[in-house]
Coordinates of C-alpha atoms and ligand atoms in Angstrom, one line a residue:
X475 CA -12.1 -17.1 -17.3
X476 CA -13.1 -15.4 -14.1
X477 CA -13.3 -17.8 -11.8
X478 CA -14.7 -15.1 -8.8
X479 CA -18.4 -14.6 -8.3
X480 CA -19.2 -11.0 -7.6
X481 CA -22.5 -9.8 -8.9
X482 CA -22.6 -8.7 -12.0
X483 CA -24.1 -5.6 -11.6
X484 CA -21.8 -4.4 -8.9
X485 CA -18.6 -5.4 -11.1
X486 CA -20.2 -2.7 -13.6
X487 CA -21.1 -0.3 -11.0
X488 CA -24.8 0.0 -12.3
X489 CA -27.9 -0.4 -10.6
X490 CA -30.3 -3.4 -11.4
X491 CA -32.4 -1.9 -13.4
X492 CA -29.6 0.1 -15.2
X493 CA -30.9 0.0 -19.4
X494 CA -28.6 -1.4 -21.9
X495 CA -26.9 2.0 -22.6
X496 CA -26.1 2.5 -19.0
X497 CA -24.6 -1.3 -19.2
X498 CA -22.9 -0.3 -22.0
X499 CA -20.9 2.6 -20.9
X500 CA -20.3 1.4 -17.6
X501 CA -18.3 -1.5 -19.3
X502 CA -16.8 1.1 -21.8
X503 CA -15.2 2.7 -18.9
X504 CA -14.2 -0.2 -17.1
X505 CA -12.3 -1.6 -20.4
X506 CA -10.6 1.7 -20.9
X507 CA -9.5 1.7 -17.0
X508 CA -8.5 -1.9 -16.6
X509 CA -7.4 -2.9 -19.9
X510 CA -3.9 -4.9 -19.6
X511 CA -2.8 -2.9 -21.9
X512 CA -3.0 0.4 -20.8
X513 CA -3.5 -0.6 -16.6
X514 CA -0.9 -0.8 -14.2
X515 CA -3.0 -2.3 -11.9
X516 CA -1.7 -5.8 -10.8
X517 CA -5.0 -7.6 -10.7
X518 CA -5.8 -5.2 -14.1
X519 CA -6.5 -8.1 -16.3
X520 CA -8.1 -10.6 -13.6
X521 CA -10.8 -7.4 -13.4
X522 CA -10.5 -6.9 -16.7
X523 CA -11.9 -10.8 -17.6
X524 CA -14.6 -9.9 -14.7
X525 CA -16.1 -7.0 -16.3
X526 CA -16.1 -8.4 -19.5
X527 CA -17.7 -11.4 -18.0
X528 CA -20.5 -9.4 -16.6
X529 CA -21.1 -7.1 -19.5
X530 CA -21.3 -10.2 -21.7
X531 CA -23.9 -11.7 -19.5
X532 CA -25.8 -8.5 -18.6
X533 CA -26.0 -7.1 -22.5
X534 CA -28.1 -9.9 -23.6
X535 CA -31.4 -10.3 -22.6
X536 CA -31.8 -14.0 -22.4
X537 CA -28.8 -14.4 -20.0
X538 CA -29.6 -11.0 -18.2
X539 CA -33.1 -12.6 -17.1
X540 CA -31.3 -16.0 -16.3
X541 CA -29.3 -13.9 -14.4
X542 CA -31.6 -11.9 -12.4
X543 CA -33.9 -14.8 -11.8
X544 CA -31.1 -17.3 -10.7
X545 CA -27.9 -16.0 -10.2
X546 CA -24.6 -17.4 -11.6
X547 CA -26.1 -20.7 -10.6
X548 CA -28.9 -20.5 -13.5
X549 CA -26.2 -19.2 -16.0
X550 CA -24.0 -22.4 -15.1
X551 CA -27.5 -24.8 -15.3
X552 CA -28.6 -22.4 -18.2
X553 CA -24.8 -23.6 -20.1
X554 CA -23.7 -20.3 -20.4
X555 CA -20.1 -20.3 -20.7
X556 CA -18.3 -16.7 -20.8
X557 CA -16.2 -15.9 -24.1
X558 CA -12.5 -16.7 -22.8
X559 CA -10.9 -13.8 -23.9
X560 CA -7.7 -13.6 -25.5
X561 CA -6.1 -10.5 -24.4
X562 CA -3.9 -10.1 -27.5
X563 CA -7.3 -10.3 -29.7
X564 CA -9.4 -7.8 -27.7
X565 CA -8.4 -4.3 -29.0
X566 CA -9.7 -6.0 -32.5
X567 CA -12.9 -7.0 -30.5
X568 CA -13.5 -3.3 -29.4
X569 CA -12.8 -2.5 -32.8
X570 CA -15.6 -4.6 -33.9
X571 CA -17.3 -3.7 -31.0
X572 CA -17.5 0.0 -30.6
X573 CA -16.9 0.6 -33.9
X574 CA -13.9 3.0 -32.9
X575 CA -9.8 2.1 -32.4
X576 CA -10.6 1.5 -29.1
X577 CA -7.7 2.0 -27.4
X578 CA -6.2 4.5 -29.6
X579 CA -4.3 1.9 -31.5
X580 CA -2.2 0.4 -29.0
X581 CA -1.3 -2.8 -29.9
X582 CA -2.6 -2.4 -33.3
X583 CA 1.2 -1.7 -34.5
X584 CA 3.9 -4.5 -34.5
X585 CA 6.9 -4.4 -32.4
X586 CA 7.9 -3.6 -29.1
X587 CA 5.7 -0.6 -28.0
X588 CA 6.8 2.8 -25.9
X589 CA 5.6 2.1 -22.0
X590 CA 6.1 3.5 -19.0
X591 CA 8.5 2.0 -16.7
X592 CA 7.4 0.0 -13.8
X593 CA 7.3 1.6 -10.0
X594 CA 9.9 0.1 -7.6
X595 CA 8.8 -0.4 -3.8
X596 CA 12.3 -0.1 -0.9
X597 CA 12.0 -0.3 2.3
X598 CA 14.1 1.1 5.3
X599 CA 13.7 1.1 8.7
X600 CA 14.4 4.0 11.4
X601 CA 14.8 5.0 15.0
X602 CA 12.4 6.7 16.5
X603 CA 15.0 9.3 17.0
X604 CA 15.6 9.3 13.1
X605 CA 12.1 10.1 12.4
X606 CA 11.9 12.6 14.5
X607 CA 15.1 14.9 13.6
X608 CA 14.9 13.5 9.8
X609 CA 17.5 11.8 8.2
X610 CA 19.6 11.4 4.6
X611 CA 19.6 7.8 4.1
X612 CA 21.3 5.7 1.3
X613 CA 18.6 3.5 -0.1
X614 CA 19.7 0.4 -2.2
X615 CA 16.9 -0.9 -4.7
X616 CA 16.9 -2.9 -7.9
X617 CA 15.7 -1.1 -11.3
X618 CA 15.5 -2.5 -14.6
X619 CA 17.0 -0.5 -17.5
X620 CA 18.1 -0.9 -20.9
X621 CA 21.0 -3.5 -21.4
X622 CA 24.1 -1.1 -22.6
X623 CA 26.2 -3.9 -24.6
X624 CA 23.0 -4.0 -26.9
X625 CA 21.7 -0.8 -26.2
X626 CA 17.9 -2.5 -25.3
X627 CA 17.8 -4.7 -28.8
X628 CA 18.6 -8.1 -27.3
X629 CA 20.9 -9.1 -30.1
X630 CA 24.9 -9.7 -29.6
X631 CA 27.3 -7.5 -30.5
X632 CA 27.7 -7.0 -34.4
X633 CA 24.7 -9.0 -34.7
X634 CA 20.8 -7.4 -35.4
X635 CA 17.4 -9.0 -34.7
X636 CA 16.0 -10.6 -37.3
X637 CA 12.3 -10.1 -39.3
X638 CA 10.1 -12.8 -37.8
X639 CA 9.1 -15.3 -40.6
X640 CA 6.3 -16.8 -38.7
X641 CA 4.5 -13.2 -39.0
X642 CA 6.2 -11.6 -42.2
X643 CA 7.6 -9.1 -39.3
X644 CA 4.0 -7.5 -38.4
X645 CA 3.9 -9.5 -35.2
X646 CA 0.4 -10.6 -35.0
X647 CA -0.9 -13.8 -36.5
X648 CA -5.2 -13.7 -37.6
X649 CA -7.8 -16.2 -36.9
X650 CA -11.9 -16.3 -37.3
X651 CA -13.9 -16.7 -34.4
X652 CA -17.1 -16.8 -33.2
X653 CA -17.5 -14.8 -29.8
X654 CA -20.9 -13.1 -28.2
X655 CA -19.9 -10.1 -30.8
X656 CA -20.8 -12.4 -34.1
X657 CA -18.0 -13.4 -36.2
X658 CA -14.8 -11.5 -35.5
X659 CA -11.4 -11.8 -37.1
X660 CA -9.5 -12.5 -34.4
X661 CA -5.9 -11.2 -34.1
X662 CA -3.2 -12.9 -31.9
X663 CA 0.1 -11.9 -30.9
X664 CA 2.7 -13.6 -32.7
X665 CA 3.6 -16.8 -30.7
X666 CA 7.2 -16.9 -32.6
X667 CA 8.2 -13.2 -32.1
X668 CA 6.4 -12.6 -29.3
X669 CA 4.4 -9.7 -31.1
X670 CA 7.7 -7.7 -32.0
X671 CA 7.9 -8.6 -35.5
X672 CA 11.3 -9.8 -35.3
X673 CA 13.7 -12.3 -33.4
X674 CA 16.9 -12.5 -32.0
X675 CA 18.7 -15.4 -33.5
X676 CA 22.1 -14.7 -31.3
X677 CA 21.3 -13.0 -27.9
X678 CA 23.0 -10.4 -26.3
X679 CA 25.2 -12.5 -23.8
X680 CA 24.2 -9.4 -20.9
X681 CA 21.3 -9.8 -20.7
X682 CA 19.9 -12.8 -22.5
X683 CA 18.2 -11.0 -25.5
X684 CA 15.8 -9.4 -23.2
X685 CA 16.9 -6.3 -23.9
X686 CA 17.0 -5.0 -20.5
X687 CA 18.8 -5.6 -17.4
X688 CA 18.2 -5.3 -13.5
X689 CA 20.7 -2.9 -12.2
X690 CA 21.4 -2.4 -8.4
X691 CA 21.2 1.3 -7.1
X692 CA 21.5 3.5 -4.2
X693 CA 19.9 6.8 -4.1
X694 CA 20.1 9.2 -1.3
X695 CA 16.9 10.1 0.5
X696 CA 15.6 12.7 2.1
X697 CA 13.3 11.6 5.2
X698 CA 11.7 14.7 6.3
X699 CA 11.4 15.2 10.4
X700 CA 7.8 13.9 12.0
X701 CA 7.7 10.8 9.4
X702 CA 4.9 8.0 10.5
X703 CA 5.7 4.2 10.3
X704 CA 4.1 3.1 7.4
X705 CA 4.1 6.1 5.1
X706 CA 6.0 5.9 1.9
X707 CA 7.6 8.6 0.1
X708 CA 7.6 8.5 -3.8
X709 CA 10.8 9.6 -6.0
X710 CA 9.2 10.3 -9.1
X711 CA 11.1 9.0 -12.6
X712 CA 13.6 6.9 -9.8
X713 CA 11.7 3.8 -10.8
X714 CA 12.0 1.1 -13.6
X715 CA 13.2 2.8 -16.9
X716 CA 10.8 3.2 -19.4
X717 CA 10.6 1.0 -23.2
X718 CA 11.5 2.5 -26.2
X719 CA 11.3 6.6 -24.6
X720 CA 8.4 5.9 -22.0
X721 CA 9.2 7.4 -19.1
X722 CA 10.5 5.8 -15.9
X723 CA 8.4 4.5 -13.2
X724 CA 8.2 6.0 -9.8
X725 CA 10.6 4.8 -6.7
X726 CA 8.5 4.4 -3.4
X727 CA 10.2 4.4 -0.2
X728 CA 8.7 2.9 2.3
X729 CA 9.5 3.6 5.8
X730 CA 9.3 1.1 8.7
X731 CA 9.9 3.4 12.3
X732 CA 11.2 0.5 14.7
X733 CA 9.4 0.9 18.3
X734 CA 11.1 2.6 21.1
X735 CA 11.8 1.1 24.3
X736 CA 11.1 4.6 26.1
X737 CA 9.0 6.2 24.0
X738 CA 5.3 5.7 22.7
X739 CA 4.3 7.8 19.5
X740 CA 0.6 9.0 19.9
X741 CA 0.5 10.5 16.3
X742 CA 2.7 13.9 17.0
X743 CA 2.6 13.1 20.6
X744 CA 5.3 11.1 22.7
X745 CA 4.2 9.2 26.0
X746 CA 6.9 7.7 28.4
X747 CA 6.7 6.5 31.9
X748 CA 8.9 7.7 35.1
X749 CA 9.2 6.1 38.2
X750 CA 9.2 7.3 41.6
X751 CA 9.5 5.3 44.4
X752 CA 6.8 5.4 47.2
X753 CA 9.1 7.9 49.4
X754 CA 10.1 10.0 46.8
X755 CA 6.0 10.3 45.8
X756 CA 5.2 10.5 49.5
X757 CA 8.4 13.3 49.9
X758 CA 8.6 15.0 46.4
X759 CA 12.0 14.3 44.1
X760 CA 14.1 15.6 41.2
X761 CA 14.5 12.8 38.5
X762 CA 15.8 13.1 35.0
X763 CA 13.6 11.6 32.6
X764 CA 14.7 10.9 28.7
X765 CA 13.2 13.4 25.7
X766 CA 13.9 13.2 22.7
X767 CA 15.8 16.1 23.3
X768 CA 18.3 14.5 25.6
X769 CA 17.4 14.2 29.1
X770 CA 15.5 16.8 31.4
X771 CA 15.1 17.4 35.0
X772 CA 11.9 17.3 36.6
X773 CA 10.5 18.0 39.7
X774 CA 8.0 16.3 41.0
X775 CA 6.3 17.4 44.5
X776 CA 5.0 16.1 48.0
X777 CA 2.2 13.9 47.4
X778 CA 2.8 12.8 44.0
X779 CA 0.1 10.2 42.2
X780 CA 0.4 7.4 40.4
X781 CA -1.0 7.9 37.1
X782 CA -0.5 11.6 37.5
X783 CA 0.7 13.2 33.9
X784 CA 3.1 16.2 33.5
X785 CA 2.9 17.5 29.7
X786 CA 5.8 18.5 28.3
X787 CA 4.3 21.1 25.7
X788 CA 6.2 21.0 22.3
X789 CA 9.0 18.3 23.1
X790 CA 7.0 15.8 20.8
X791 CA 7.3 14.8 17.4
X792 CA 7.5 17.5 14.7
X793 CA 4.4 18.0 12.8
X794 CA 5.3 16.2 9.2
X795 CA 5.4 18.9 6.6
X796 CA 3.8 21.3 9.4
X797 CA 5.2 23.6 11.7
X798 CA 5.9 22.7 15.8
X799 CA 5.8 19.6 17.7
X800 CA 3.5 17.7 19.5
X801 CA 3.9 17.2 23.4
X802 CA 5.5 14.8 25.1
X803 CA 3.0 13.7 27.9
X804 CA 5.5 11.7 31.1
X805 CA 3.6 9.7 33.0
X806 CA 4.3 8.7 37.1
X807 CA 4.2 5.7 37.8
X808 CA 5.5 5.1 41.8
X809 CA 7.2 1.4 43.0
X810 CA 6.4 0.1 46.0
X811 CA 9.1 -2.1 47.4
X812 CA 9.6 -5.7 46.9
X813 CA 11.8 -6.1 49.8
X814 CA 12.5 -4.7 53.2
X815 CA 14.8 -5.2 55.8
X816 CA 13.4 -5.8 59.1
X817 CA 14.3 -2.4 60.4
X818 CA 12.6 -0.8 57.2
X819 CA 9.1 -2.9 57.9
X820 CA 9.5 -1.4 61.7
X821 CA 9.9 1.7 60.7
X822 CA 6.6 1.4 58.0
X823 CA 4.6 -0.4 60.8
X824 CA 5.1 2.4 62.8
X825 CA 4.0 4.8 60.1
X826 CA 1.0 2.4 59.7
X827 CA -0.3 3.4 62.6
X828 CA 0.1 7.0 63.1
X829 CA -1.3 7.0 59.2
X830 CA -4.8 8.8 59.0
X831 CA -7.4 9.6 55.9
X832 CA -6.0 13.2 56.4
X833 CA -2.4 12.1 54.9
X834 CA -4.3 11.5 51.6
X835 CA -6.5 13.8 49.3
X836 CA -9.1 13.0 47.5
X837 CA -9.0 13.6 43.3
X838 CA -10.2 11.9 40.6
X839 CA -8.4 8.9 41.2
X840 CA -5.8 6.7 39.1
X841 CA -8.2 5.5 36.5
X842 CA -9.4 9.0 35.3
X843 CA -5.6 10.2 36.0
X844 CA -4.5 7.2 33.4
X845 CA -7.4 7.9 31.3
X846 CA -6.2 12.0 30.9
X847 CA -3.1 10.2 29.7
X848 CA -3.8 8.3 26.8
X849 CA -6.4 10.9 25.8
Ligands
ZN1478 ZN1 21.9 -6.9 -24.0
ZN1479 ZN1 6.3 -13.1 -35.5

């Protein structure tokens, strides 16, 4: 039973004053997209049970008005109760439903049914450096596949599963019930067989009599040059293997880019920091600052700011799947000293006083200097 209270209406994605066909085939759609069956969503059959929820309540007049007039408060007060659905029942509900095989008979069938195999999420983490040149990396991950000392059945060696008595083999047990639809026969997955139609009286010792095993694997990547922290690259069929001939799921890679002690990314753009010391500012300088091509001279003139930018153009990151590089913006910054020897204050008292305005120009200043640099 959904226990969450959205609004109805916005669960079915239909205005108020949507009319009972629009109600109808908003849920219709909904079912199709979210049923467990069919949906790899992960929070496919919580959404499933809300939808239902809301098209039960919303098809019926007498709880639509309760609804509309007092809100899931006045359905509770009203002793509405939704139908908790059993999900190995509801393709029979749809039947009775819609009038149709629903979901094109899935589930209708006894034993274990072709499916797609299940994604598988990695992770690995790079330099800064690594994105930036790209990278073959070997990237362990876990994926389940068919157990090879059974070959998928889940019974030992020399031994076969057996028909399930409980069912007769079809794998589904049927019951009566009464649900908002009017009297439905209700069928159940087989609680002995698990809905196969047969059972495994000695299990495969491999892998339990699941059939399947987790195997760990390595697969070498590709990480292309100019990756972002964050973005994942897929390996299509890398993923779980598939049941019965379904194909595999998909591998995602997701890639953590550590932070750089020297370096900020700005999207394609690198920012660093130099620093000059107040004479070398006051008197210009050569200093070698770090790229991430290795390290470059620059020089830096008399009268050099604080704050003041010098834009290396295309030493950034390379554009992912694009052509060039972004720029790689240094900023100055310029120390003052923390200590001086009493010879060294004489010499900048002296200074002091012959200093005048002249000795400094007049710019924008180091806020709209900083600004320019974190554009
Ligand atoms: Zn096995
Ligand atoms: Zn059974």
């Amino acid at each position: 039973m959904a226990t969450t209270r959205r609004d109805y209406y916005e669960v079915l994605g239909v205005p108020r004053n949507a009319d009972e066909r629009a109600i109808k085939t908003a849920f219709r759609r909904l079912a199709r997209e979210l049923h467990p069956d069919v949906s790899d969503h992960p929070e496919a059959q919580e959404r499933f049970r809300e939808a239902a929820e809301a098209y039960e309540v919303l098809s019926r007049a007498e709880t639509r008005d309760l609804y509309d007039r007092f809100g899931h408060e006045g359905l509770r007060t009203g002793g509405f109760r939704p139908t908790d659905f059993d999900l190995g029942s509801l393709n029979d509900l749809f039947s009775a439903f819609f009038g149709d095989d629903f979901f094109g008979g899935l589930g209708a069938r006894p034993g274990r049914r072709s499916a797609r195999g299940a994604d598988v999420l990695a992770e690995i983490e790079l330099e800064l450096g690594e994105a930036a040149k790209g990278v073959r990396r070997s990237v362990p991950f876990p994926a389940v596949v068919d157990c090879s000392t059974c070959r998928g059945s889940g019974a030992a060696p020399g031994t076969a599963p057996e028909t399930c008595s409980r069912c007769d083999g079809t794998g589904r047990l049927q019951s009566v019930s009464n649900s908002f639809f009017g009297q439905v026969v209700r069928t159940q997955a087989c609680p002995a067989c698990g809905g196969l139609g047969e059972v495994v009286e000695s299990p495969c010792p491999d892998c339990a009599g699941s059939g399947r095993i987790t195997e760990e694997r390595e697969l070498e990547v590709e990480i292309p040059p100019g990756i972002h922290d964050g973005q994942r690259i897929r390996l299509s069929g890398k993923g779980h293997a598939g049941v019965l001939g379904g194909r595999s799921g998909d591998l995602y890679v997701l890639v953590h880019v550590r932070p750089d002690d020297r370096f900020v990314r700005e999207g394609n753009d690198i920012v660093s920091a130099v620093d000059l010391t107040m004479t070398q500012a006051a008197l210009g300088a050569t200093l070698t600052v770090e790229t991430l091509d290795g390290e470059l001279a620059l020089e830096f003139g008399p009268g050099t700011q604080p704050g003041e930018l010098r834009v290396l153009k295309g030493k950034g990151m390379p554009v992912l799947q694009g052509r060039g590089r972004g720029d790689h913006r240094v900023l100055v910054n310029v120390a003052v000293p923390t200590h001086l020897t009493d010879e060294q204050r004489t010499l900048l008292e002296e200074f002091a006083r012959s200093e005048h305005e002249r000795n400094y120009g007049s710019d924008g200043g180091f806020f709209e200097r900083l600004r320019s640099a974190f554009r």
